[in-house]
PDB file of C-alpha atoms in Angstrom:
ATOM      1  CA  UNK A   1       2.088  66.053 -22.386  1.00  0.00           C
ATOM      2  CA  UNK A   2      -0.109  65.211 -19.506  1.00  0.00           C
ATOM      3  CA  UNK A   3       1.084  61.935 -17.958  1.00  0.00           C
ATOM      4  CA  UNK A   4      -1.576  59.666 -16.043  1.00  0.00           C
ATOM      5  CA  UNK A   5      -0.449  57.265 -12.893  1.00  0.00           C
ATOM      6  CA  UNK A   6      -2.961  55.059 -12.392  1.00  0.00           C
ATOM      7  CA  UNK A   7      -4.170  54.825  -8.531  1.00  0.00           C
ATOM      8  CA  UNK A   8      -3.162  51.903  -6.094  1.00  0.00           C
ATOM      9  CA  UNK A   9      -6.062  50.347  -6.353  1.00  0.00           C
ATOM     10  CA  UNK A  10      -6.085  49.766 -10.155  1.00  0.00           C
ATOM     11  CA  UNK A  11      -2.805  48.507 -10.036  1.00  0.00           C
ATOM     12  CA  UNK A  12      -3.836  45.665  -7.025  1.00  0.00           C
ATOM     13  CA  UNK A  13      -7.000  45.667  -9.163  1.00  0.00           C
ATOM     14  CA  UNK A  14      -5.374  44.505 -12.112  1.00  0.00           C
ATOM     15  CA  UNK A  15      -2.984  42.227 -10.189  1.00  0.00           C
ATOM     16  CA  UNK A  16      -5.528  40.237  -8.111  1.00  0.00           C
ATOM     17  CA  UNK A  17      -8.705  40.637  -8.663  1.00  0.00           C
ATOM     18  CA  UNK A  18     -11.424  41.703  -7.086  1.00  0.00           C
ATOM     19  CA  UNK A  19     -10.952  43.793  -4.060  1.00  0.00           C
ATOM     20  CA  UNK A  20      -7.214  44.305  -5.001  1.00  0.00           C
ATOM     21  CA  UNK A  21      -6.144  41.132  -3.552  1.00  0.00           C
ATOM     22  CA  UNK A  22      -3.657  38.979  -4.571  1.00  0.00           C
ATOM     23  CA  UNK A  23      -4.504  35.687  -5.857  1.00  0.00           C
ATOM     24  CA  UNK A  24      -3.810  32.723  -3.898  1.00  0.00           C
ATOM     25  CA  UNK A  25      -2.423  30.199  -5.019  1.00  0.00           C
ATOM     26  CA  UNK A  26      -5.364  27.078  -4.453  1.00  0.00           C
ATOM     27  CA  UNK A  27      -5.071  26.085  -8.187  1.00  0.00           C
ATOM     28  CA  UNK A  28      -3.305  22.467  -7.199  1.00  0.00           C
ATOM     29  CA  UNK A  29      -6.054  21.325  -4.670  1.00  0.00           C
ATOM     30  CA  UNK A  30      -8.431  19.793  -7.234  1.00  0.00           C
ATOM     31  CA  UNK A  31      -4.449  17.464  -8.757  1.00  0.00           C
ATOM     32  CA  UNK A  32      -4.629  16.776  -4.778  1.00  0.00           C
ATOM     33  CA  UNK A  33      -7.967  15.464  -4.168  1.00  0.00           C
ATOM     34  CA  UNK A  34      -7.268  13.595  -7.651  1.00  0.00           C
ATOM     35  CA  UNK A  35      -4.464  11.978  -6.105  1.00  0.00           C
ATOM     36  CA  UNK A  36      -5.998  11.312  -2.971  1.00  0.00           C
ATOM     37  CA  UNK A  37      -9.327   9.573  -4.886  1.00  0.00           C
ATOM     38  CA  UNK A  38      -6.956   7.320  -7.171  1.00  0.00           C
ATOM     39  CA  UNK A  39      -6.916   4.877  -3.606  1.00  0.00           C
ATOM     40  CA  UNK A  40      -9.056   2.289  -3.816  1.00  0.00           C
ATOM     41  CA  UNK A  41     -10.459   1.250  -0.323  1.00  0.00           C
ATOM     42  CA  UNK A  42     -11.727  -2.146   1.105  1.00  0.00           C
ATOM     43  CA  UNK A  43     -13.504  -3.211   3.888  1.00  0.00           C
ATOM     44  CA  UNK A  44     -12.330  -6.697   5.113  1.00  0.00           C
ATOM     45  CA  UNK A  45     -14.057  -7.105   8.076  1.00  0.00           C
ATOM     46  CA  UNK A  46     -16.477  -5.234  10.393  1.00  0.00           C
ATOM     47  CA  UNK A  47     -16.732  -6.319  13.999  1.00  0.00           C
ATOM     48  CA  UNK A  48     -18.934  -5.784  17.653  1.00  0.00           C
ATOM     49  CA  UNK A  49     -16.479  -5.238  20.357  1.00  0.00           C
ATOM     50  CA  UNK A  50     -17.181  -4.763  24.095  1.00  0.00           C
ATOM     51  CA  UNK A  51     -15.343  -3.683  26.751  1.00  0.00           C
ATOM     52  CA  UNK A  52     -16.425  -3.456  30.260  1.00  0.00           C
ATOM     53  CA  UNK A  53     -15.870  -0.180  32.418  1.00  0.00           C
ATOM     54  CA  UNK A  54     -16.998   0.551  35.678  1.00  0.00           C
ATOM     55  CA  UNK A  55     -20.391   1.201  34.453  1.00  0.00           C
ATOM     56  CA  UNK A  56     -21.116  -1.415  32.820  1.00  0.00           C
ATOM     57  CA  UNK A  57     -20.075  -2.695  29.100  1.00  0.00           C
ATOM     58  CA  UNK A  58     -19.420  -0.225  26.431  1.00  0.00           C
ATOM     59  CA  UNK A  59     -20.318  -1.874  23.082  1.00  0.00           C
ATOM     60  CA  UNK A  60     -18.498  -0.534  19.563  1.00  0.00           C
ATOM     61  CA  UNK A  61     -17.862  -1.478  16.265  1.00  0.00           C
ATOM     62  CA  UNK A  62     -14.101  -2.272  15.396  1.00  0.00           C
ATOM     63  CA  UNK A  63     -13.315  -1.918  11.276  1.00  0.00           C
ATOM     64  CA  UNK A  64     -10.491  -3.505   9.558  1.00  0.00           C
ATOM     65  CA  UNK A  65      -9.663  -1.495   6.040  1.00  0.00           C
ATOM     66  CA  UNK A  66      -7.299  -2.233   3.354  1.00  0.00           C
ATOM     67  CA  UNK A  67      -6.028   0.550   1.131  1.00  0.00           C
ATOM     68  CA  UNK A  68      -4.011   0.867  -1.964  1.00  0.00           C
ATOM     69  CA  UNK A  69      -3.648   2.530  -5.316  1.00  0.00           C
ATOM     70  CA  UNK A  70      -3.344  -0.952  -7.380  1.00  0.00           C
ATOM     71  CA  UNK A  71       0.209   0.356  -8.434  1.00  0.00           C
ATOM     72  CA  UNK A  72       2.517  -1.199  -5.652  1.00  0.00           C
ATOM     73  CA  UNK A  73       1.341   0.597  -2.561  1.00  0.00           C
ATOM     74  CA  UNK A  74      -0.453  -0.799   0.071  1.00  0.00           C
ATOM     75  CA  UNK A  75      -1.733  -0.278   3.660  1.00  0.00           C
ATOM     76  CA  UNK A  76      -3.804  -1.808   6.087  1.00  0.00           C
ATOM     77  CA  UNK A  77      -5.503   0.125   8.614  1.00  0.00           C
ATOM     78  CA  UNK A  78      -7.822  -1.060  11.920  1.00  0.00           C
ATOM     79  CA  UNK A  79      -9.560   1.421  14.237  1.00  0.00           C
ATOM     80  CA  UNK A  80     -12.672   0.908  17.071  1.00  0.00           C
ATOM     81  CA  UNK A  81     -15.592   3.805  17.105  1.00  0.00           C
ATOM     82  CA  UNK A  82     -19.018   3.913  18.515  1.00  0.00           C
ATOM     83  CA  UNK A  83     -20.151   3.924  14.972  1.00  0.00           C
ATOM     84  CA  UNK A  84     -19.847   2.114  11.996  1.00  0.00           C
ATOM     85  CA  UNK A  85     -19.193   4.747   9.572  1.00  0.00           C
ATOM     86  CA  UNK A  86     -17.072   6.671  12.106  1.00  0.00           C
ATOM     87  CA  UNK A  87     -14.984   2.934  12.338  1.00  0.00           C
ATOM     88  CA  UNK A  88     -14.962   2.803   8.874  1.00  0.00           C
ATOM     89  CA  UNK A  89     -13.554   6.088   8.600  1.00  0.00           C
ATOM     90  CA  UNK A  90     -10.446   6.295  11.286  1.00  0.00           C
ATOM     91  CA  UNK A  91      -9.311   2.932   9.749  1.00  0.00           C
ATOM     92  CA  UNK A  92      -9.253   4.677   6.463  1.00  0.00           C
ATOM     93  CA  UNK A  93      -6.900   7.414   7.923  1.00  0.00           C
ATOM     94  CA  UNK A  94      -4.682   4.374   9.648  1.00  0.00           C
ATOM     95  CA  UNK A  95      -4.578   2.392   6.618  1.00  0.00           C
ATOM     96  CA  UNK A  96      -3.146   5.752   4.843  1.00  0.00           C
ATOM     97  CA  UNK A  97      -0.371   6.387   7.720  1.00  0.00           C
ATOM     98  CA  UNK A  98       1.102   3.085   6.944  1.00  0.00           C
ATOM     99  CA  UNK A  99       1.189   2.707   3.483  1.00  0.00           C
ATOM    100  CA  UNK A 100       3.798   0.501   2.459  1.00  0.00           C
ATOM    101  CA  UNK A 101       5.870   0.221  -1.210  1.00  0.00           C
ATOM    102  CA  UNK A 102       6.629  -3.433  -2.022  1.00  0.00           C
ATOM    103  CA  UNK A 103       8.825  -4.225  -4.939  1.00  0.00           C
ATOM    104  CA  UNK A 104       7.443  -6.068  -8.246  1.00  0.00           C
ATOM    105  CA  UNK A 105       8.470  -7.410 -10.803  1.00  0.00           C
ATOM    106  CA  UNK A 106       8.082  -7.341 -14.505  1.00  0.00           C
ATOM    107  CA  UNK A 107       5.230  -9.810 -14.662  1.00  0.00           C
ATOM    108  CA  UNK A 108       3.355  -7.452 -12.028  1.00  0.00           C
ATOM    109  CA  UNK A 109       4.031 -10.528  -9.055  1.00  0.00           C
ATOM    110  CA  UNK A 110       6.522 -10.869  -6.049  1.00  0.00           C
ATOM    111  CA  UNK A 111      10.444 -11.079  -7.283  1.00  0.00           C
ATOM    112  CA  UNK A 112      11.122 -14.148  -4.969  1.00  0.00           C
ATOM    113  CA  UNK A 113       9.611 -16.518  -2.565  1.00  0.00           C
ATOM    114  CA  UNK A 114       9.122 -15.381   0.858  1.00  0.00           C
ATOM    115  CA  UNK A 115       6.965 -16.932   4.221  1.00  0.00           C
ATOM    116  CA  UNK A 116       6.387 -14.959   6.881  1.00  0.00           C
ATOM    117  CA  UNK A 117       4.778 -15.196  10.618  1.00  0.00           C
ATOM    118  CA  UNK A 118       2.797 -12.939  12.195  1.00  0.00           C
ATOM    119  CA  UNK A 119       0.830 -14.284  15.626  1.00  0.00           C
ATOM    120  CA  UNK A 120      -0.381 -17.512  15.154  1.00  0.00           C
ATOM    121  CA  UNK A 121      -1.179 -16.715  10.708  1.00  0.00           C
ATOM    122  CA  UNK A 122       1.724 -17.972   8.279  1.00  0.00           C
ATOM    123  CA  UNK A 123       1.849 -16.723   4.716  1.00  0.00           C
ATOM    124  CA  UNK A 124       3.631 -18.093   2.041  1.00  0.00           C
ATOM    125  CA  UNK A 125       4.221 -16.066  -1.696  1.00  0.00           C
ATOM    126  CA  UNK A 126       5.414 -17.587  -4.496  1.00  0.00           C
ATOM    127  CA  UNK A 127       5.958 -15.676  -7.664  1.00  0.00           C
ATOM    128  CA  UNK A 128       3.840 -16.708 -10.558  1.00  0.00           C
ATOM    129  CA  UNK A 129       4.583 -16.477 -14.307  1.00  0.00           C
ATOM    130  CA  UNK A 130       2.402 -14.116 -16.844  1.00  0.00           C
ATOM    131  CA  UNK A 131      -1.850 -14.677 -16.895  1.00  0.00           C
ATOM    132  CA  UNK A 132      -2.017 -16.839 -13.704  1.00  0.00           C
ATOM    133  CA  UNK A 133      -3.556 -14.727 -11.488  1.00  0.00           C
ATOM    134  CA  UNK A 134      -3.655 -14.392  -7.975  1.00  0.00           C
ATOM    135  CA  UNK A 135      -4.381 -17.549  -6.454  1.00  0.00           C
ATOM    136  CA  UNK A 136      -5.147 -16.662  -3.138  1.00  0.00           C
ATOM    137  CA  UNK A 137      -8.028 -15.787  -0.910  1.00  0.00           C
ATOM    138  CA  UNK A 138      -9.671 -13.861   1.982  1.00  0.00           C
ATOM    139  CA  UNK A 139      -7.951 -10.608   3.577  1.00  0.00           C
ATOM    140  CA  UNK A 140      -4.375 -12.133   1.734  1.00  0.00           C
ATOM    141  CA  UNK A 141      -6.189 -11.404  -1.724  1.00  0.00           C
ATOM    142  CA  UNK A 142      -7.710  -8.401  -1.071  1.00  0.00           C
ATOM    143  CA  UNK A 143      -3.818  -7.006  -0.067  1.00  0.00           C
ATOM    144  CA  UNK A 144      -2.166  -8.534  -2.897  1.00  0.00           C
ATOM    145  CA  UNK A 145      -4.734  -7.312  -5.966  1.00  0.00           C
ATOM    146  CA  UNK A 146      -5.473  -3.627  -4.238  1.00  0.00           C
ATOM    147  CA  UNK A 147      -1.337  -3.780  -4.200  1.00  0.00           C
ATOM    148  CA  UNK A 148      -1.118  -4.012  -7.939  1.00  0.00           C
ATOM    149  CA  UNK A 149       0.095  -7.750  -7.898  1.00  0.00           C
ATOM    150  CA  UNK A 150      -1.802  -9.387 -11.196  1.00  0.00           C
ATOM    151  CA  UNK A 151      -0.233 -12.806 -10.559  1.00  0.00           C
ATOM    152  CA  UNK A 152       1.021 -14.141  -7.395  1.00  0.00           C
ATOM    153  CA  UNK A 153       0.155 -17.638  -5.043  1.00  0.00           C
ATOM    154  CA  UNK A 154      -0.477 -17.189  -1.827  1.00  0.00           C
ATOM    155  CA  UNK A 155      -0.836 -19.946   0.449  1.00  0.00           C
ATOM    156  CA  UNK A 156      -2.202 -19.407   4.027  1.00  0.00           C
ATOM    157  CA  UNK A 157      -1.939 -21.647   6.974  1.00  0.00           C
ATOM    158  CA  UNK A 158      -3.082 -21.294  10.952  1.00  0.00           C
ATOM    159  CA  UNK A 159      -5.039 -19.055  12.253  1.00  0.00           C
ATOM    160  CA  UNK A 160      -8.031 -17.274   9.695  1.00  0.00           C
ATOM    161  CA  UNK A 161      -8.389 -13.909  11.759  1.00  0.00           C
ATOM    162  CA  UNK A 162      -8.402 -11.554   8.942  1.00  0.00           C
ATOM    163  CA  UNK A 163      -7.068  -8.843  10.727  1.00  0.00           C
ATOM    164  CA  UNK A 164      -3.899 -10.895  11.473  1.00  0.00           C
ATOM    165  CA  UNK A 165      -3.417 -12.630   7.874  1.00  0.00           C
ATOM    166  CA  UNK A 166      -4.072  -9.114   6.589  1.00  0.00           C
ATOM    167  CA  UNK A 167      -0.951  -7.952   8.402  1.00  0.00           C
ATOM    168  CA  UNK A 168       0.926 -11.081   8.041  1.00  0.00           C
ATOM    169  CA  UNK A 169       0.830 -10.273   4.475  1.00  0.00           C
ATOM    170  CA  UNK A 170       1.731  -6.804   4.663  1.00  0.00           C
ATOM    171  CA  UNK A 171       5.106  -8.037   7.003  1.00  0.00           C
ATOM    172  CA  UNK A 172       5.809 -10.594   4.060  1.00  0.00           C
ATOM    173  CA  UNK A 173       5.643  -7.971   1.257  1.00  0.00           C
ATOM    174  CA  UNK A 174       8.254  -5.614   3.806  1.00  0.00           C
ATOM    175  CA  UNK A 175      10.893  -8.610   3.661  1.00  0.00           C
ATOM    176  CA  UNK A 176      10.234  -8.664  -0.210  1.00  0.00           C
ATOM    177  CA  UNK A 177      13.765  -7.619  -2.036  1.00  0.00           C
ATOM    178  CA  UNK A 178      13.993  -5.828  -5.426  1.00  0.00           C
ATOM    179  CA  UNK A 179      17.259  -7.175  -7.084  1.00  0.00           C
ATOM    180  CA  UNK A 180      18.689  -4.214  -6.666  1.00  0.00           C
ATOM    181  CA  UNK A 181      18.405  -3.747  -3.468  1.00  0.00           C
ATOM    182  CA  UNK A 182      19.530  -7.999  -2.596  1.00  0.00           C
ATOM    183  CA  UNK A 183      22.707  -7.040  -4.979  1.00  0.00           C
ATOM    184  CA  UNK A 184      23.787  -3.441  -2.830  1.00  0.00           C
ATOM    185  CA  UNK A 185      23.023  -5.650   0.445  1.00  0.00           C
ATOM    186  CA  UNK A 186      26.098  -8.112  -0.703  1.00  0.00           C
ATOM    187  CA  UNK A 187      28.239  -5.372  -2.113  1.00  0.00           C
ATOM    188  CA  UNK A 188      27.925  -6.401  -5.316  1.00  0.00           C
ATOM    189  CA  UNK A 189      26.265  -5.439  -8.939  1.00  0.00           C
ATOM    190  CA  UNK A 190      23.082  -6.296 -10.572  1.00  0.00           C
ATOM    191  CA  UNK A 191      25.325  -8.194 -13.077  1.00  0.00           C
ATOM    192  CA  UNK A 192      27.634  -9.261 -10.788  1.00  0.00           C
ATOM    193  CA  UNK A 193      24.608 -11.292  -9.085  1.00  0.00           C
ATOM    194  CA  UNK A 194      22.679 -12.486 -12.100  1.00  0.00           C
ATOM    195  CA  UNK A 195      26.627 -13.600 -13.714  1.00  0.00           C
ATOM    196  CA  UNK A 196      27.101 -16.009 -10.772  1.00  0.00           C
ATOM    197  CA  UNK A 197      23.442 -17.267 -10.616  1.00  0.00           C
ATOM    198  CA  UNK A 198      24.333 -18.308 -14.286  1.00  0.00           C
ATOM    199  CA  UNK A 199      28.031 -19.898 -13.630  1.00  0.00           C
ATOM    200  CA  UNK A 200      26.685 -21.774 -10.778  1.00  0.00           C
ATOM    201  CA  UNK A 201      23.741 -22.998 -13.173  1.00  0.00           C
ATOM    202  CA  UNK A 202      26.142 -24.117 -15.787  1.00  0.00           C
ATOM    203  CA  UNK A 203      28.178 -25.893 -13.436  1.00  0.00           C
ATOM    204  CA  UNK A 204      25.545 -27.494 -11.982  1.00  0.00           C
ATOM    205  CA  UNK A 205      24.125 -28.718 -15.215  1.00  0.00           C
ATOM    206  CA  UNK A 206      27.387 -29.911 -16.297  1.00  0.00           C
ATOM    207  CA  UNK A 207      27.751 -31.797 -13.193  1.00  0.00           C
ATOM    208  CA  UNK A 208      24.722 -33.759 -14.037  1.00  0.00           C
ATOM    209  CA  UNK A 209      25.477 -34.441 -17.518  1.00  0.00           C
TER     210      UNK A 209
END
């Protein structure tokens, strides 16, 4: 019997396609742009800047962004361009580069108190119990809701530069603690923690009986 090899190029044919090349392998880019269009991106404020140079005064437009995914991460991002769109954009990109992942709780708000300072703004986050809301305002709201934080207080004193209470509230949410991570920072359990909280509780209620 006459036995047939089929050429080269049927084989390639057959194995990639069209022109005998292999296939590549793209098939994940449209899960990526998916991923990358789940952000949700704000614009808190949008500014005129000058700055004088030897030739005179350069004007631009400075943009201050706030990114997150509404499911505990964050960033805030600030960049200058000679456009607005172009501003809009590159703060975008910076808000991305420092995206941060605060912990939360089980009633979607922070897991302790915490005040922070950054310049001349002071934030102060108090957790909040189930269907209150967030209870804050300006850039400090924005942050806290495009975070994924459904019910949180915020309470902001000094200065009201948004750029500045923006990032005053991302600093606070960085010295957040997961109890996890407050019980391995004492050498102790999750148990361990919560056990003593309780003891000291009954004591203490004892005490005043």
């Amino acid at each position: 019997e006459d036995v047939i090899i089929p050429a080269k190029g049927a084989e390639a044919k057959k194995e990639g396609g069209k022109g005998g090349r292999p296939q590549r392998r793209g098939g994940n880019r449209r899960d990526r742009k998916s991923d990358e269009e789940q952000f949700e991106e704000r614009v808190v404020s949008i500014s005129r800047v000058t700055k004088v140079v030897k030739g005179g005064k350069k004007l631009s437009f400075r943009a201050v962004v706030v990114v997150g995914n509404g499911n505990g991460k964050i960033g805030v991002g600030c960049s200058k361009a000679a456009e607005v769109i172009t501003a809009v954009q590159k703060a975008v990109i910076d808000a991305k580069k420092n995206m941060i992942t605060p912990p939360m709780n089980k009633d979607a708000s922070v897991p302790h108190e915490v005040t922070c300072k950054f310049k001349a703004c002071n934030i102060h986050l108090t957790p909040a119990s189930q269907g209150s809301g967030v209870k804050a305002g300006g850039a400090t709201r924005t942050v806290l809701e495009l975070a994924g934080y459904k019910n949180v207080s915020a309470k902001q004193l000094g200065s009201g530069n948004l750029l500045n209470n923006a990032r005053c509230t991302i600093k606070a949410l960085t010295e957040l603690e997961s109890p996890e991570e407050h019980a391995a920072r004492r050498n102790m359990t999750v148990s361990e923690l919560f056990g003593k909280r309780d003891a000291r509780a009954e004591v203490a209620m004892h005490l005043s009986a």
